[in-house]
Coordinates of C-alpha atoms and ligand atoms in Angstrom, one line a residue:
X1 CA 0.0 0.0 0.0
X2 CA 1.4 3.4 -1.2
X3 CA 1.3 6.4 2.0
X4 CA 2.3 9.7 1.0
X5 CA 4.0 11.6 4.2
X6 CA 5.5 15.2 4.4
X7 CA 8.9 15.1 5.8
X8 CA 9.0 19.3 7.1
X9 CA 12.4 21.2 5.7
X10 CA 14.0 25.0 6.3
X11 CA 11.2 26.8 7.8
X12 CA 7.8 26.0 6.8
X13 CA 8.8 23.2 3.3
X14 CA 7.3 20.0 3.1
X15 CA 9.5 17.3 0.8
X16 CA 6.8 15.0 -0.1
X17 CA 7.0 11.1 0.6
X18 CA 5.7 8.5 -1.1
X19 CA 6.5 5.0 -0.1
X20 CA 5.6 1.6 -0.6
X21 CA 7.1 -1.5 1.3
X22 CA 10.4 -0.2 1.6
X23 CA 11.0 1.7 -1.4
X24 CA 10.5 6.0 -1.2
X25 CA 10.1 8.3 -3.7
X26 CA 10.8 12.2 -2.5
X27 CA 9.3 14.7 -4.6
X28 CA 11.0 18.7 -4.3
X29 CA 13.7 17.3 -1.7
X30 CA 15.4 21.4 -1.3
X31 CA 17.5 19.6 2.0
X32 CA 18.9 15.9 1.8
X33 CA 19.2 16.4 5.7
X34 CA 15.8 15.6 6.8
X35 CA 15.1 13.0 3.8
X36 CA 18.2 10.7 4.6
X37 CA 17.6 10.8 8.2
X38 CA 14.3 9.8 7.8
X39 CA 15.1 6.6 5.1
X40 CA 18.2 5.9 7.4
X41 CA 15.3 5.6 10.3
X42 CA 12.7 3.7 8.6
X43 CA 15.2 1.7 6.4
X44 CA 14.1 3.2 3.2
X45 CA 15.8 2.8 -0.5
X46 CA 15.0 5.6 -2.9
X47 CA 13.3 4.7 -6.3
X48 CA 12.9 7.8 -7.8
X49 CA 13.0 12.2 -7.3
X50 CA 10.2 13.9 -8.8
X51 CA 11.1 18.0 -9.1
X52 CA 7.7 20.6 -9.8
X53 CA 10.5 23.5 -10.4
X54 CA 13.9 24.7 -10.1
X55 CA 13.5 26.7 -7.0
X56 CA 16.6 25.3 -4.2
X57 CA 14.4 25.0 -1.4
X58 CA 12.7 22.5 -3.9
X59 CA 15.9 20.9 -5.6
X60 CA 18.7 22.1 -3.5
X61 CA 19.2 18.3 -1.8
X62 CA 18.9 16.5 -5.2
X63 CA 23.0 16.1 -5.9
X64 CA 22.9 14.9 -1.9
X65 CA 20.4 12.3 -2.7
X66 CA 22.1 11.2 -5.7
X67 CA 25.5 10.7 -4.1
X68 CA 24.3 8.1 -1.7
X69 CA 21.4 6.8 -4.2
X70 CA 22.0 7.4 -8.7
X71 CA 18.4 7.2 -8.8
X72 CA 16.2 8.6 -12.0
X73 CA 15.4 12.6 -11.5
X74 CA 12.2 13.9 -13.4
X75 CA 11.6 17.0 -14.0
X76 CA 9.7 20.1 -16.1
X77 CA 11.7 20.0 -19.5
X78 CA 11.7 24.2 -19.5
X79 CA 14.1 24.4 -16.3
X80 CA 17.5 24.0 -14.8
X81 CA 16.8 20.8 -12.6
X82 CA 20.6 18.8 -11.3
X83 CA 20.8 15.8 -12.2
X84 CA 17.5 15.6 -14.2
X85 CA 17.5 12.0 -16.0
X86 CA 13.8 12.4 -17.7
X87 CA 12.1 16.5 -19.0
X88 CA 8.7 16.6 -18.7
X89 CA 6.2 18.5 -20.8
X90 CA 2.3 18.4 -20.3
X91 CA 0.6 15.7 -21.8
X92 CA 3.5 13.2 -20.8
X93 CA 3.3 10.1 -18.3
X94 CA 4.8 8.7 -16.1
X95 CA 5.3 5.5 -13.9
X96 CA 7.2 6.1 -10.7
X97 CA 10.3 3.8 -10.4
X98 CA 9.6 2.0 -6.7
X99 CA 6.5 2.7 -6.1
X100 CA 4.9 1.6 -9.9
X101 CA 2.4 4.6 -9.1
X102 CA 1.0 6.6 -12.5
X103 CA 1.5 10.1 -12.7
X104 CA 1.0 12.5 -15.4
X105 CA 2.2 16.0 -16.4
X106 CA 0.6 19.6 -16.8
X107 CA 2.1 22.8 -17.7
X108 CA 1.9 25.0 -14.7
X109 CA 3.6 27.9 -15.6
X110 CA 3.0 31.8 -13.4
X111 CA 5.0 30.7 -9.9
X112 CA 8.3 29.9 -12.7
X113 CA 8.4 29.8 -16.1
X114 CA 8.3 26.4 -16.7
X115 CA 6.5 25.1 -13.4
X116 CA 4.8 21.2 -14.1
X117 CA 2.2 19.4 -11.8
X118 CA 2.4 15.9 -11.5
X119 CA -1.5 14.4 -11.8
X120 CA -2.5 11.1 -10.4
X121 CA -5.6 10.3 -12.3
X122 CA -6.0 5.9 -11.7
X123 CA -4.8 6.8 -7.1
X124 CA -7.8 6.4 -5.0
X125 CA -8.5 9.1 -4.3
X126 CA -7.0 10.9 -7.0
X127 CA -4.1 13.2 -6.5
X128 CA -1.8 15.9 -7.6
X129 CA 2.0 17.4 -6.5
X130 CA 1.0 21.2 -7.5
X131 CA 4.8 22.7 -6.0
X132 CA 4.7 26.2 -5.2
X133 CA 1.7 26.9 -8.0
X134 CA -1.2 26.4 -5.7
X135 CA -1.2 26.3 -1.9
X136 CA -3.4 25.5 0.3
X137 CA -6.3 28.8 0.3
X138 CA -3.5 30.7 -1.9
X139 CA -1.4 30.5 -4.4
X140 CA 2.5 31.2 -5.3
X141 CA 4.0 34.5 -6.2
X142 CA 4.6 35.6 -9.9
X143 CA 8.1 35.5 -10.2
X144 CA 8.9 34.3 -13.9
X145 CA 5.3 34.5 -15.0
X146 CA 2.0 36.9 -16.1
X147 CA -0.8 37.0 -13.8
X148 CA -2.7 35.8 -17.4
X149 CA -0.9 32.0 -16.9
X150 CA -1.1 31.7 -13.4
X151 CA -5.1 32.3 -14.2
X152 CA -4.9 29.5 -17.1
X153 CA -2.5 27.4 -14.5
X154 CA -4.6 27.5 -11.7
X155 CA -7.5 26.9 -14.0
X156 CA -6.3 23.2 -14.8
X157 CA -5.7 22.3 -11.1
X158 CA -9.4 23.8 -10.5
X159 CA -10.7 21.7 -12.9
X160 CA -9.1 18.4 -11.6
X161 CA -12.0 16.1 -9.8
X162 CA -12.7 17.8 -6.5
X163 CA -11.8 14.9 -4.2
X164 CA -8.1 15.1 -5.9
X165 CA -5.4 15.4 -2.5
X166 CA -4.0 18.9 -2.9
X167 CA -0.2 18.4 -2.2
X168 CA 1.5 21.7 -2.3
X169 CA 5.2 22.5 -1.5
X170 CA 4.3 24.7 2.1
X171 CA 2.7 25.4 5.4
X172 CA 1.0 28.8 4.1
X173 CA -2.7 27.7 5.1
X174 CA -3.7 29.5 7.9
X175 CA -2.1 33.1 7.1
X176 CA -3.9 32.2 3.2
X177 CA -7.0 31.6 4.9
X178 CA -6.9 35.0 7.0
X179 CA -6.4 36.2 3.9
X180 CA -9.4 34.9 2.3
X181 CA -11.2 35.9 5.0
X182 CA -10.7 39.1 4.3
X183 CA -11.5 39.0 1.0
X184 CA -14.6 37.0 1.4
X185 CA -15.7 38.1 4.7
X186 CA -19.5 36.3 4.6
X187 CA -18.3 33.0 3.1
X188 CA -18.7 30.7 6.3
X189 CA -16.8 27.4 4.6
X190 CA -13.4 30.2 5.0
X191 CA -13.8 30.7 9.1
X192 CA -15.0 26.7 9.3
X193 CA -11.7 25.9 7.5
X194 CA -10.0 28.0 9.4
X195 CA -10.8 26.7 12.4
X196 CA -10.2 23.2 11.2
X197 CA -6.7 23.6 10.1
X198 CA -6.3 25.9 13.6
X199 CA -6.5 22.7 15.6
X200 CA -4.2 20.8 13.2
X201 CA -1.2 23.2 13.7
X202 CA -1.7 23.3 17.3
X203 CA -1.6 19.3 17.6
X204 CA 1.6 19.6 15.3
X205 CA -0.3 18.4 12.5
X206 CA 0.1 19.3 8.6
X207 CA -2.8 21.2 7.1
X208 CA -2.4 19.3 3.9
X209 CA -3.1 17.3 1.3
X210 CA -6.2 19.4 1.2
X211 CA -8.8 18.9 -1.8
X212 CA -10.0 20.5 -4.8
X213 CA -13.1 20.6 -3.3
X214 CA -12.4 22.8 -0.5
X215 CA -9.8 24.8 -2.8
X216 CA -12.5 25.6 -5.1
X217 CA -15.0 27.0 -2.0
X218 CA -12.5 28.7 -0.4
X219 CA -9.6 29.5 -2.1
X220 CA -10.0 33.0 -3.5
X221 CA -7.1 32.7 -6.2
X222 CA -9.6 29.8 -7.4
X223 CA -12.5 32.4 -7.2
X224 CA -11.6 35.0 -9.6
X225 CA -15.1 35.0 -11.4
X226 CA -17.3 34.8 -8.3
X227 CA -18.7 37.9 -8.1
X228 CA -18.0 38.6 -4.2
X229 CA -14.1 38.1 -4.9
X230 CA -14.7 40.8 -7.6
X231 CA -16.5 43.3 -5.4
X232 CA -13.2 42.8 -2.6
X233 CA -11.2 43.1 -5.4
X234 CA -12.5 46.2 -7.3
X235 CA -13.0 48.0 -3.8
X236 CA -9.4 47.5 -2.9
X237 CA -7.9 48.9 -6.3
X238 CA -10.7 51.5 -6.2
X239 CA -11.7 50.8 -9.9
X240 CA -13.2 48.4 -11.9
X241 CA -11.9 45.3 -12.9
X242 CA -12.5 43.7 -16.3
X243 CA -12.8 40.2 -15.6
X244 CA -10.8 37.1 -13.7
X245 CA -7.3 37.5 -14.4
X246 CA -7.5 41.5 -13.7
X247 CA -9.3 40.3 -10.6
X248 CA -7.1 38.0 -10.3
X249 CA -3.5 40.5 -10.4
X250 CA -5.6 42.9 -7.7
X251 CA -5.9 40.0 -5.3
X252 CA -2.3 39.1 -5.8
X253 CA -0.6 42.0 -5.4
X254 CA -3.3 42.6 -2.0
X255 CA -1.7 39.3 -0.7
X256 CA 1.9 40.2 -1.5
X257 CA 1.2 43.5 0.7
X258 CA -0.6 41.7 3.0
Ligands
ZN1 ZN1 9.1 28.2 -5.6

């Protein structure tokens, strides 16, 4: 049976574990630190590194891993990943070395340039490894990209089944979700959600994988064309906005200042 576990790096990273019998596969490992002590613990070999983009507190521990294991590296085909064995584009697939799980690629470009989500479609439940692209009630900064692809980006994660496990790359939920808050102020699933994930952080507990589901009611980077977001949006920039991805750049730039 395949679990998926975060290991927690650097300040608030998670490096992504997947392992079955005693095989792991790490997906964005930025620190070899915490990911060997944690195979050295459990007695884990690793199979396979899966990389969403080519920021280092995402790939920074890759050449570690690969001194101790030479194990396949995959990676989005438009960025500088070390050690990358296999570039991805959207529309490939993949089966993990390891862990024989089935994985396929978008294009998720707005976060970086050439930013790819890895999408498992056959999983029960389905799920996706979404990097730095969407978090948990937010979403990534624009730091190679338009506000125009992270809309189209964000789009094709929104669209994905809404019981899909949301595994993102932080531990942003509960500052995202004050943010929402204050964006949506009457939408009740934001304070119930932020209560939930409240109680998590305080027993130690991850707030993640969350779901589509819950992304799509309470996210408000997934809410561009709802007209409430719009309002919040149009009264903060004190102007009207001409449709979701305008909406979208207000809201972002809100968050950044935040
Ligand atoms: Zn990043």
């Amino acid at each position: 049976m395949l679990t998926i576990i975060p290991i927690p790096a650097f300040a608030d990273n998670y490096i992504w574990l997947l392992r079955q019998a005693g095989m792991g596969v790490v997906v964005d490992p930025g620190d070899a630190g915490p990911v060997i002590a944690h195979f050295d613990r459990d007695g884990l070999q690793l199979a396979a590194i899966l990389a969403t983009h080519h920021h280092g507190d995402h790939v920074g521990g890759i050449p570690a891993l690969l001194a101790r294991w030479p194990v396949p590296v995959f990676g989005p085909a438009q960025e500088t990943i070390p050690g990358r064995t296999r570039a991805l584009r959207e529309g490939e697939a993949i089966t993990v070395p390891g862990i024989e799980l089935e994985l396929s690629v978008l294009d998720i470009p707005g976060h970086t340039a050439g930013h790819i989500a890895y999408v498992g479609r056959s999983h029960a439940p389905p799920l996706v490894f979404c990097g730095d692209t969407l978090f948990a009630a937010g979403c990534g900064r624009l730091f190679e990209g338009t506000p125009g692809q992270m809309v189209a980006s964000l789009g094709k994660l929104s669209a994905l089944p809404d019981e899909t496990q949301v595994y993102c790359g932080h531990e942003y939920t509960l500052a995202n979700l004050r943010f929402a808050a204050a964006v949506e102020p009457a939408n009740v699933s934001i304070g119930e959600r932020h209560r939930r994930e409240k109680a998590k952080r305080e027993r130690g507990l991850p707030t993640l994988p969350s779901t589509i589901g819950e992304e799509r009611t309470t996210n408000p980077f997934l809410r561009t064309g709802e007209p409430t977001v719009r309002f919040a949006a149009e009264k903060h920039a004190g102007r009207p906005l001409d449709g979701p991805v305008a909406v979208f750049a207000e809201i972002r730039s809100w968050k950044n200042a935040f």
